[in-house]
CSV table of N, CA and C in Angstrom, one decimal:
chain,number,residue,atom,x,y,z
A,1,MET,N,83.3,105.2,67.6
A,1,MET,CA,82.7,105.7,68.9
A,1,MET,C,83.5,105.2,70.1
A,2,VAL,N,84.1,104.0,70.1
A,2,VAL,CA,84.9,103.5,71.2
A,2,VAL,C,86.1,104.3,71.4
A,3,GLN,N,86.7,104.8,70.2
A,3,GLN,CA,87.9,105.6,70.3
A,3,GLN,C,87.6,107.0,71.0
A,4,VAL,N,86.5,107.6,70.6
A,4,VAL,CA,86.2,108.9,71.1
A,4,VAL,C,85.8,108.7,72.6
A,5,ALA,N,85.1,107.7,73.0
A,5,ALA,CA,84.9,107.4,74.4
A,5,ALA,C,86.1,107.3,75.2
A,6,ALA,N,87.1,106.5,74.7
A,6,ALA,CA,88.3,106.2,75.4
A,6,ALA,C,89.2,107.5,75.5
A,7,VAL,N,89.3,108.3,74.5
A,7,VAL,CA,90.0,109.5,74.5
A,7,VAL,C,89.4,110.5,75.5
A,8,SER,N,88.1,110.4,75.6
A,8,SER,CA,87.4,111.3,76.6
A,8,SER,C,87.5,110.8,78.0
A,9,GLY,N,88.1,109.7,78.2
A,9,GLY,CA,88.3,109.2,79.6
A,9,GLY,C,87.3,108.1,80.0
A,10,ALA,N,86.3,107.8,79.1
A,10,ALA,CA,85.3,106.9,79.5
A,10,ALA,C,85.8,105.4,79.3
A,11,HIS,N,85.2,104.5,79.9
A,11,HIS,CA,85.4,103.1,79.7
A,11,HIS,C,84.2,102.6,78.9
A,12,ALA,N,84.5,102.1,77.7
A,12,ALA,CA,83.4,101.7,76.8
A,12,ALA,C,83.3,100.2,76.8
A,13,ILE,N,82.0,99.8,76.6
A,13,ILE,CA,81.7,98.4,76.4
A,13,ILE,C,81.1,98.3,75.0
A,14,ALA,N,81.7,97.5,74.1
A,14,ALA,CA,81.3,97.4,72.7
A,14,ALA,C,80.7,96.0,72.5
A,15,SER,N,79.4,96.0,72.1
A,15,SER,CA,78.7,94.8,71.7
A,15,SER,C,78.9,94.5,70.3
A,16,VAL,N,79.7,93.4,70.0
A,16,VAL,CA,80.1,93.1,68.6
A,16,VAL,C,79.6,91.7,68.3
A,17,ARG,N,78.8,91.6,67.2
A,17,ARG,CA,78.2,90.3,66.9
A,17,ARG,C,79.2,89.3,66.4
A,18,ARG,N,80.2,89.7,65.6
A,18,ARG,CA,81.2,88.8,65.0
A,18,ARG,C,82.4,88.6,65.9
A,19,PRO,N,82.6,87.4,66.5
A,19,PRO,CA,83.7,87.2,67.4
A,19,PRO,C,85.1,87.5,66.7
A,20,GLU,N,85.2,87.2,65.4
A,20,GLU,CA,86.5,87.5,64.8
A,20,GLU,C,86.9,88.9,64.7
A,21,LEU,N,85.9,89.8,65.1
A,21,LEU,CA,86.2,91.3,65.1
A,21,LEU,C,86.5,91.8,66.5
A,22,HIS,N,86.4,91.0,67.5
A,22,HIS,CA,86.5,91.5,68.9
A,22,HIS,C,87.9,92.1,69.1
A,23,ALA,N,89.0,91.4,68.7
A,23,ALA,CA,90.3,91.9,68.9
A,23,ALA,C,90.6,93.2,68.2
A,24,ARG,N,90.0,93.3,67.0
A,24,ARG,CA,90.2,94.6,66.2
A,24,ARG,C,89.5,95.7,66.9
A,25,VAL,N,88.3,95.5,67.4
A,25,VAL,CA,87.6,96.6,68.1
A,25,VAL,C,88.4,96.9,69.4
A,26,GLU,N,88.8,96.0,70.2
A,26,GLU,CA,89.6,96.3,71.4
A,26,GLU,C,90.9,97.1,71.0
A,27,ALA,N,91.5,96.8,69.9
A,27,ALA,CA,92.7,97.6,69.5
A,27,ALA,C,92.4,99.0,69.1
A,28,LEU,N,91.2,99.4,68.9
A,28,LEU,CA,90.8,100.8,68.6
A,28,LEU,C,91.0,101.7,69.8
A,29,ALA,N,90.9,101.2,71.0
A,29,ALA,CA,91.0,102.0,72.2
A,29,ALA,C,92.2,101.6,73.0
A,30,PRO,N,93.1,102.6,73.3
A,30,PRO,CA,94.3,102.3,74.0
A,30,PRO,C,94.1,102.0,75.5
A,31,ASP,N,95.0,101.4,76.1
A,31,ASP,CA,95.0,101.2,77.5
A,31,ASP,C,93.8,100.4,78.1
A,32,GLY,N,93.3,99.5,77.3
A,32,GLY,CA,92.2,98.7,77.8
A,32,GLY,C,91.0,99.4,78.2
A,33,ARG,N,90.7,100.5,77.5
A,33,ARG,CA,89.5,101.4,77.8
A,33,ARG,C,88.3,100.9,77.1
A,34,VAL,N,88.3,99.7,76.5
A,34,VAL,CA,87.1,99.1,75.9
A,34,VAL,C,87.1,97.6,76.1
A,35,ASP,N,86.0,97.2,76.5
A,35,ASP,CA,85.7,95.7,76.7
A,35,ASP,C,84.8,95.3,75.6
A,36,VAL,N,85.0,94.3,74.9
A,36,VAL,CA,84.2,93.8,73.8
A,36,VAL,C,83.4,92.6,74.3
A,37,VAL,N,82.1,92.6,74.1
A,37,VAL,CA,81.2,91.5,74.5
A,37,VAL,C,80.4,91.1,73.3
A,38,THR,N,79.8,89.9,73.4
A,38,THR,CA,78.9,89.4,72.4
A,38,THR,C,77.5,89.9,72.8
A,39,PRO,N,76.7,90.3,71.8
A,39,PRO,CA,75.3,90.7,72.2
A,39,PRO,C,74.6,89.7,73.1
A,40,GLY,N,74.0,90.3,74.1
A,40,GLY,CA,73.4,89.5,75.2
A,40,GLY,C,74.2,89.5,76.5
A,41,GLN,N,75.5,89.9,76.4
A,41,GLN,CA,76.3,89.9,77.5
A,41,GLN,C,76.5,91.3,78.1
A,42,GLU,N,75.8,92.3,77.6
A,42,GLU,CA,75.9,93.6,78.0
A,42,GLU,C,75.5,93.8,79.5
A,43,ALA,N,74.5,93.0,79.9
A,43,ALA,CA,74.0,93.2,81.3
A,43,ALA,C,75.1,93.0,82.4
A,44,ALA,N,76.1,92.2,82.1
A,44,ALA,CA,77.1,91.9,83.0
A,44,ALA,C,77.9,93.1,83.4
A,45,HIS,N,77.9,94.1,82.5
A,45,HIS,CA,78.7,95.4,82.8
A,45,HIS,C,77.8,96.6,83.2
A,46,ALA,N,76.5,96.4,83.3
A,46,ALA,CA,75.6,97.4,83.6
A,46,ALA,C,75.8,97.9,85.1
A,47,PRO,N,75.3,99.0,85.4
A,47,PRO,CA,74.5,100.0,84.6
A,47,PRO,C,75.4,100.9,83.8
A,48,TYR,N,74.8,101.5,82.8
A,48,TYR,CA,75.5,102.4,81.8
A,48,TYR,C,75.0,103.8,82.0
A,49,ASP,N,75.9,104.7,81.8
A,49,ASP,CA,75.5,106.1,81.7
A,49,ASP,C,75.0,106.5,80.3
A,50,VAL,N,75.6,105.9,79.3
A,50,VAL,CA,75.2,106.2,77.9
A,50,VAL,C,75.2,104.9,77.1
A,51,ILE,N,74.2,104.7,76.3
A,51,ILE,CA,74.2,103.6,75.4
A,51,ILE,C,74.1,104.2,74.0
A,52,VAL,N,75.0,103.9,73.1
A,52,VAL,CA,74.9,104.4,71.7
A,52,VAL,C,74.5,103.3,70.9
A,53,GLU,N,73.3,103.4,70.3
A,53,GLU,CA,72.8,102.3,69.4
A,53,GLU,C,73.1,102.6,68.0
A,54,LEU,N,74.0,101.8,67.4
A,54,LEU,CA,74.5,102.0,66.1
A,54,LEU,C,73.7,101.2,65.0
A,55,VAL,N,73.0,100.1,65.4
A,55,VAL,CA,72.4,99.2,64.5
A,55,VAL,C,70.9,99.2,64.5
A,56,GLY,N,70.2,99.5,65.7
A,56,GLY,CA,68.8,99.5,65.7
A,56,GLY,C,68.3,98.1,65.8
A,57,GLY,N,67.1,97.9,65.3
A,57,GLY,CA,66.5,96.6,65.2
A,57,GLY,C,65.5,96.3,66.3
A,58,GLU,N,64.8,95.2,66.3
A,58,GLU,CA,63.7,94.8,67.1
A,58,GLU,C,64.0,94.9,68.6
A,59,ASP,N,65.2,94.5,69.0
A,59,ASP,CA,65.5,94.4,70.5
A,59,ASP,C,66.4,95.5,71.0
A,60,CYS,N,66.7,96.5,70.2
A,60,CYS,CA,67.7,97.5,70.7
A,60,CYS,C,67.3,98.3,71.9
A,61,LEU,N,66.0,98.6,72.1
A,61,LEU,CA,65.6,99.4,73.2
A,61,LEU,C,65.4,98.6,74.5
A,62,GLN,N,65.6,97.3,74.4
A,62,GLN,CA,65.6,96.5,75.6
A,62,GLN,C,66.7,96.9,76.6
A,63,ARG,N,67.8,97.5,76.0
A,63,ARG,CA,68.9,97.9,76.8
A,63,ARG,C,68.6,99.1,77.7
A,64,VAL,N,67.5,99.8,77.5
A,64,VAL,CA,67.1,100.9,78.4
A,64,VAL,C,67.1,100.4,79.8
A,65,ALA,N,66.7,99.1,80.1
A,65,ALA,CA,66.8,98.6,81.4
A,65,ALA,C,68.2,98.5,82.0
A,66,LEU,N,69.2,98.7,81.2
A,66,LEU,CA,70.6,98.6,81.7
A,66,LEU,C,71.2,100.0,82.0
A,67,LEU,N,70.4,101.0,81.9
A,67,LEU,CA,70.8,102.4,82.2
A,67,LEU,C,70.9,102.7,83.7
A,68,ARG,N,71.9,103.5,84.0
A,68,ARG,CA,72.0,104.1,85.3
A,68,ARG,C,70.9,105.1,85.4
A,69,SER,N,70.6,105.6,86.6
A,69,SER,CA,69.6,106.6,86.8
A,69,SER,C,70.0,107.9,86.0
A,70,ARG,N,69.1,108.4,85.2
A,70,ARG,CA,69.4,109.6,84.4
A,70,ARG,C,70.3,109.3,83.2
A,71,GLY,N,70.4,108.0,82.8
A,71,GLY,CA,71.2,107.7,81.7
A,71,GLY,C,70.5,108.0,80.3
A,72,LYS,N,71.2,107.8,79.3
A,72,LYS,CA,70.8,108.2,77.9
A,72,LYS,C,71.0,107.1,77.0
A,73,VAL,N,70.0,106.9,76.1
A,73,VAL,CA,70.2,106.0,74.9
A,73,VAL,C,70.2,106.9,73.7
A,74,LEU,N,71.3,106.9,72.9
A,74,LEU,CA,71.5,107.7,71.7
A,74,LEU,C,71.4,106.8,70.5
A,75,VAL,N,70.3,106.9,69.7
A,75,VAL,CA,70.1,106.1,68.5
A,75,VAL,C,70.7,106.9,67.3
A,76,VAL,N,71.7,106.3,66.7
A,76,VAL,CA,72.4,106.9,65.5
A,76,VAL,C,72.3,106.1,64.3
A,77,GLY,N,71.9,104.8,64.4
A,77,GLY,CA,71.8,103.9,63.3
A,77,GLY,C,70.7,103.0,63.4
A,78,VAL,N,70.1,102.6,62.3
A,78,VAL,CA,69.0,101.7,62.3
A,78,VAL,C,69.1,100.6,61.1
A,79,GLN,N,70.3,100.2,60.9
A,79,GLN,CA,70.5,99.3,59.8
A,79,GLN,C,69.8,98.0,60.0
A,80,ALA,N,69.6,97.5,61.2
A,80,ALA,CA,68.9,96.3,61.5
A,80,ALA,C,67.4,96.4,61.6
A,81,GLY,N,66.9,97.6,61.5
A,81,GLY,CA,65.5,97.8,61.6
A,81,GLY,C,65.1,99.2,62.2
A,82,THR,N,64.0,99.7,61.7
A,82,THR,CA,63.7,101.1,62.1
A,82,THR,C,62.6,101.1,63.2
A,83,THR,N,62.1,100.0,63.7
A,83,THR,CA,61.1,100.0,64.7
A,83,THR,C,61.6,99.0,65.9
A,84,ALA,N,61.2,99.4,67.1
A,84,ALA,CA,61.5,98.6,68.2
A,84,ALA,C,60.5,98.9,69.4
A,85,PRO,N,60.0,97.9,70.0
A,85,PRO,CA,59.1,98.2,71.2
A,85,PRO,C,60.0,98.7,72.4
A,86,LEU,N,59.3,99.5,73.1
A,86,LEU,CA,60.0,100.1,74.3
A,86,LEU,C,59.1,99.9,75.5
A,87,ARG,N,59.7,99.3,76.6
A,87,ARG,CA,59.1,99.2,77.9
A,87,ARG,C,59.2,100.6,78.5
A,88,MET,N,58.1,101.4,78.4
A,88,MET,CA,58.1,102.8,78.8
A,88,MET,C,58.5,102.9,80.3
A,89,PHE,N,58.0,101.9,81.1
A,89,PHE,CA,58.3,101.9,82.5
A,89,PHE,C,59.8,101.9,82.8
A,90,ASP,N,60.5,101.1,82.1
A,90,ASP,CA,62.0,101.1,82.2
A,90,ASP,C,62.6,102.5,82.0
A,91,LEU,N,62.1,103.2,81.0
A,91,LEU,CA,62.6,104.5,80.7
A,91,LEU,C,62.2,105.4,81.9
A,92,MET,N,61.0,105.3,82.4
A,92,MET,CA,60.5,106.2,83.5
A,92,MET,C,61.3,105.9,84.8
A,93,LEU,N,61.5,104.6,85.1
A,93,LEU,CA,62.2,104.2,86.3
A,93,LEU,C,63.6,104.8,86.4
A,94,ALA,N,64.3,104.8,85.2
A,94,ALA,CA,65.6,105.3,85.2
A,94,ALA,C,65.7,106.8,85.0
A,95,ARG,N,64.5,107.4,84.8
A,95,ARG,CA,64.4,108.8,84.5
A,95,ARG,C,65.4,109.1,83.3
A,96,ALA,N,65.3,108.2,82.4
A,96,ALA,CA,66.3,108.2,81.3
A,96,ALA,C,65.8,109.1,80.1
A,97,GLN,N,66.7,109.3,79.2
A,97,GLN,CA,66.4,110.0,77.9
A,97,GLN,C,66.7,109.1,76.8
A,98,LEU,N,65.8,109.1,75.8
A,98,LEU,CA,66.0,108.4,74.5
A,98,LEU,C,66.1,109.5,73.5
A,99,ILE,N,67.3,109.5,72.8
A,99,ILE,CA,67.6,110.6,71.9
A,99,ILE,C,67.9,109.9,70.5
A,100,GLY,N,67.3,110.4,69.5
A,100,GLY,CA,67.6,110.0,68.1
A,100,GLY,C,68.2,111.1,67.4
A,101,THR,N,69.2,110.8,66.5
A,101,THR,CA,69.9,111.8,65.7
A,101,THR,C,70.4,111.3,64.4
A,102,THR,N,70.4,112.1,63.4
A,102,THR,CA,71.0,111.8,62.1
A,102,THR,C,71.6,113.1,61.5
A,103,ILE,N,72.6,113.0,60.8
A,103,ILE,CA,73.1,114.2,60.1
A,103,ILE,C,72.2,114.5,58.9
A,104,ARG,N,71.7,113.5,58.3
A,104,ARG,CA,70.9,113.6,57.0
A,104,ARG,C,69.8,114.6,57.1
A,105,GLY,N,69.1,114.7,58.3
A,105,GLY,CA,67.9,115.6,58.4
A,105,GLY,C,68.3,117.0,58.9
A,106,ARG,N,69.5,117.3,59.0
A,106,ARG,CA,69.9,118.6,59.6
A,106,ARG,C,70.0,119.7,58.5
A,107,SER,N,69.8,120.9,58.9
A,107,SER,CA,69.9,122.0,57.9
A,107,SER,C,71.4,122.2,57.6
A,108,HIS,N,71.6,123.0,56.5
A,108,HIS,CA,73.0,123.3,56.1
A,108,HIS,C,73.7,124.0,57.2
A,109,ALA,N,73.0,124.9,58.0
A,109,ALA,CA,73.7,125.6,59.1
A,109,ALA,C,74.1,124.6,60.2
A,110,GLU,N,73.2,123.7,60.5
A,110,GLU,CA,73.6,122.7,61.5
A,110,GLU,C,74.7,121.8,61.1
A,111,LYS,N,74.7,121.4,59.8
A,111,LYS,CA,75.8,120.6,59.3
A,111,LYS,C,77.1,121.4,59.3
A,112,ALA,N,77.1,122.7,59.0
A,112,ALA,CA,78.3,123.5,59.1
A,112,ALA,C,78.8,123.6,60.5
A,113,LEU,N,77.9,123.8,61.4
A,113,LEU,CA,78.3,123.8,62.8
A,113,LEU,C,78.9,122.5,63.3
A,114,LEU,N,78.3,121.4,62.9
A,114,LEU,CA,78.9,120.1,63.2
A,114,LEU,C,80.3,119.9,62.6
A,115,ALA,N,80.4,120.3,61.3
A,115,ALA,CA,81.7,120.2,60.7
A,115,ALA,C,82.8,121.0,61.4
A,116,ALA,N,82.4,122.2,61.9
A,116,ALA,CA,83.4,123.0,62.6
A,116,ALA,C,83.7,122.4,63.9
A,117,THR,N,82.8,121.8,64.6
A,117,THR,CA,83.0,121.1,65.9
A,117,THR,C,84.0,119.9,65.6
A,118,VAL,N,83.7,119.2,64.6
A,118,VAL,CA,84.6,118.0,64.3
A,118,VAL,C,86.0,118.6,64.0
A,119,GLN,N,86.1,119.7,63.2
A,119,GLN,CA,87.4,120.2,62.9
A,119,GLN,C,88.2,120.6,64.1
A,120,THR,N,87.5,121.2,65.1
A,120,THR,CA,88.3,121.7,66.3
A,120,THR,C,88.4,120.6,67.4
A,121,SER,N,87.5,119.6,67.4
A,121,SER,CA,87.6,118.6,68.5
A,121,SER,C,88.1,117.3,68.1
A,122,VAL,N,87.9,116.9,66.8
A,122,VAL,CA,88.3,115.5,66.4
A,122,VAL,C,89.5,115.5,65.6
A,123,VAL,N,89.6,116.4,64.6
A,123,VAL,CA,90.8,116.5,63.7
A,123,VAL,C,92.1,116.6,64.4
A,124,PRO,N,92.2,117.4,65.5
A,124,PRO,CA,93.5,117.4,66.2
A,124,PRO,C,93.8,116.1,66.8
A,125,LEU,N,92.8,115.3,67.3
A,125,LEU,CA,93.1,114.0,67.9
A,125,LEU,C,93.6,113.0,66.8
A,126,LEU,N,93.1,113.2,65.6
A,126,LEU,CA,93.6,112.4,64.4
A,126,LEU,C,95.0,112.8,64.2
A,127,ALA,N,95.3,114.1,64.1
A,127,ALA,CA,96.7,114.5,63.8
A,127,ALA,C,97.7,114.1,64.9
A,128,GLN,N,97.2,114.0,66.1
A,128,GLN,CA,98.1,113.5,67.2
A,128,GLN,C,98.2,112.0,67.3
A,129,GLY,N,97.5,111.3,66.4
A,129,GLY,CA,97.5,109.9,66.5
A,129,GLY,C,96.7,109.2,67.6
A,130,ARG,N,95.9,110.0,68.3
A,130,ARG,CA,95.1,109.5,69.4
A,130,ARG,C,93.8,108.9,68.9
A,131,LEU,N,93.4,109.2,67.7
A,131,LEU,CA,92.3,108.6,67.0
A,131,LEU,C,92.8,108.1,65.6
A,132,ARG,N,92.2,107.0,65.1
A,132,ARG,CA,92.6,106.6,63.8
A,132,ARG,C,91.3,106.1,63.1
A,133,VAL,N,91.4,106.2,61.8
A,133,VAL,CA,90.2,105.7,61.0
A,133,VAL,C,90.6,104.4,60.4
A,134,PRO,N,89.9,103.3,60.8
A,134,PRO,CA,90.3,102.0,60.3
A,134,PRO,C,89.8,102.0,58.8
A,135,VAL,N,90.7,101.4,58.0
A,135,VAL,CA,90.4,101.3,56.5
A,135,VAL,C,90.2,99.8,56.2
A,136,ASP,N,89.0,99.5,55.7
A,136,ASP,CA,88.7,98.1,55.3
A,136,ASP,C,89.4,97.7,54.0
A,137,ALA,N,89.3,98.6,53.0
A,137,ALA,CA,89.8,98.3,51.7
A,137,ALA,C,90.0,99.6,50.9
A,138,ALA,N,91.0,99.6,50.0
A,138,ALA,CA,91.3,100.8,49.2
A,138,ALA,C,91.3,100.3,47.7
A,139,PHE,N,90.7,101.1,46.9
A,139,PHE,CA,90.6,100.7,45.5
A,139,PHE,C,91.0,101.9,44.6
A,140,PRO,N,91.7,101.6,43.5
A,140,PRO,CA,92.0,102.6,42.5
A,140,PRO,C,90.7,103.2,42.0
A,141,LEU,N,90.7,104.4,41.6
A,141,LEU,CA,89.5,105.1,41.1
A,141,LEU,C,88.8,104.4,40.0
A,142,ASP,N,89.6,103.8,39.1
A,142,ASP,CA,88.9,103.1,38.0
A,142,ASP,C,88.2,101.8,38.4
A,143,LEU,N,88.4,101.3,39.6
A,143,LEU,CA,87.7,100.1,40.1
A,143,LEU,C,86.6,100.6,41.1
A,144,PHE,N,86.0,101.7,40.8
A,144,PHE,CA,84.9,102.2,41.7
A,144,PHE,C,83.8,101.3,41.8
A,145,ALA,N,83.5,100.5,40.8
A,145,ALA,CA,82.4,99.5,40.9
A,145,ALA,C,82.7,98.4,41.9
A,146,ASP,N,84.0,98.0,42.0
A,146,ASP,CA,84.4,97.0,43.0
A,146,ASP,C,84.3,97.6,44.4
A,147,ALA,N,84.7,98.9,44.5
A,147,ALA,CA,84.7,99.6,45.8
A,147,ALA,C,83.2,99.7,46.3
A,148,TYR,N,82.3,100.0,45.4
A,148,TYR,CA,80.9,100.1,45.8
A,148,TYR,C,80.4,98.7,46.2
A,149,ALA,N,80.8,97.7,45.5
A,149,ALA,CA,80.3,96.3,45.9
A,149,ALA,C,80.8,96.0,47.3
A,150,ARG,N,82.1,96.4,47.6
A,150,ARG,CA,82.6,96.1,48.9
A,150,ARG,C,81.8,97.0,50.0
A,151,LEU,N,81.6,98.2,49.6
A,151,LEU,CA,80.9,99.1,50.5
A,151,LEU,C,79.5,98.6,50.8
A,152,SER,N,78.8,98.1,49.8
A,152,SER,CA,77.4,97.6,50.0
A,152,SER,C,77.3,96.2,50.6
A,153,GLY,N,78.4,95.5,50.6
A,153,GLY,CA,78.4,94.1,51.0
A,153,GLY,C,78.6,94.0,52.5
A,154,PRO,N,78.4,92.8,53.0
A,154,PRO,CA,78.5,92.6,54.5
A,154,PRO,C,80.0,92.4,54.9
A,155,GLY,N,80.2,92.5,56.3
A,155,GLY,CA,81.5,92.1,56.8
A,155,GLY,C,82.6,93.2,56.8
A,156,LYS,N,82.2,94.4,56.6
A,156,LYS,CA,83.3,95.5,56.6
A,156,LYS,C,83.7,95.8,58.0
A,157,PHE,N,85.0,96.2,58.1
A,157,PHE,CA,85.5,96.8,59.3
A,157,PHE,C,86.3,98.0,59.0
A,158,GLY,N,85.7,99.2,59.0
A,158,GLY,CA,86.4,100.4,58.6
A,158,GLY,C,85.9,100.9,57.3
A,159,LYS,N,86.5,101.9,56.8
A,159,LYS,CA,86.1,102.7,55.6
A,159,LYS,C,86.6,102.0,54.3
A,160,VAL,N,85.8,102.2,53.3
A,160,VAL,CA,86.2,101.8,51.9
A,160,VAL,C,86.6,103.1,51.2
A,161,ILE,N,87.8,103.1,50.7
A,161,ILE,CA,88.2,104.4,50.0
A,161,ILE,C,88.6,104.2,48.6
A,162,LEU,N,88.5,105.3,47.8
A,162,LEU,CA,89.0,105.3,46.4
A,162,LEU,C,90.3,106.1,46.4
A,163,LEU,N,91.2,105.6,45.6
A,163,LEU,CA,92.5,106.3,45.5
A,163,LEU,C,92.7,106.8,44.0
A,164,PRO,N,93.4,107.9,43.9
A,164,PRO,CA,93.5,108.4,42.5
A,164,PRO,C,94.4,107.5,41.7
């Protein structure tokens, strides 16, 4: 997400729990277009136009109060929990939008349209080297069980891939 934001001209603030990953996240976006903070420090950079919630959890919607007028919160992940209280008045004061999305629940036609959009908008940026996919680990195909263990375990940064 920070790479797409940076390539689009936005300045991103990434809230990263593990301090040892801060430099790796900063390196994803060129030209200092991302600042990495520890959770709880987001308010120092507010107000925000868009907040992308990747983890969810009990306190994720407290950030609604950090939105600029007419800002948006986009919820795309709920790994830390699927429910969160929302101070509705914060949402109303900001005239903000709360948007939830997942690929999983989309029709085949919607998934095909999304794939076509990625092909025309994102793949060229990968080919130009303006975006890159971080790889956490690579395993030979016969070690698929080890790859799955890495995939399901904590502390990843990037994709886990299988090689022929």
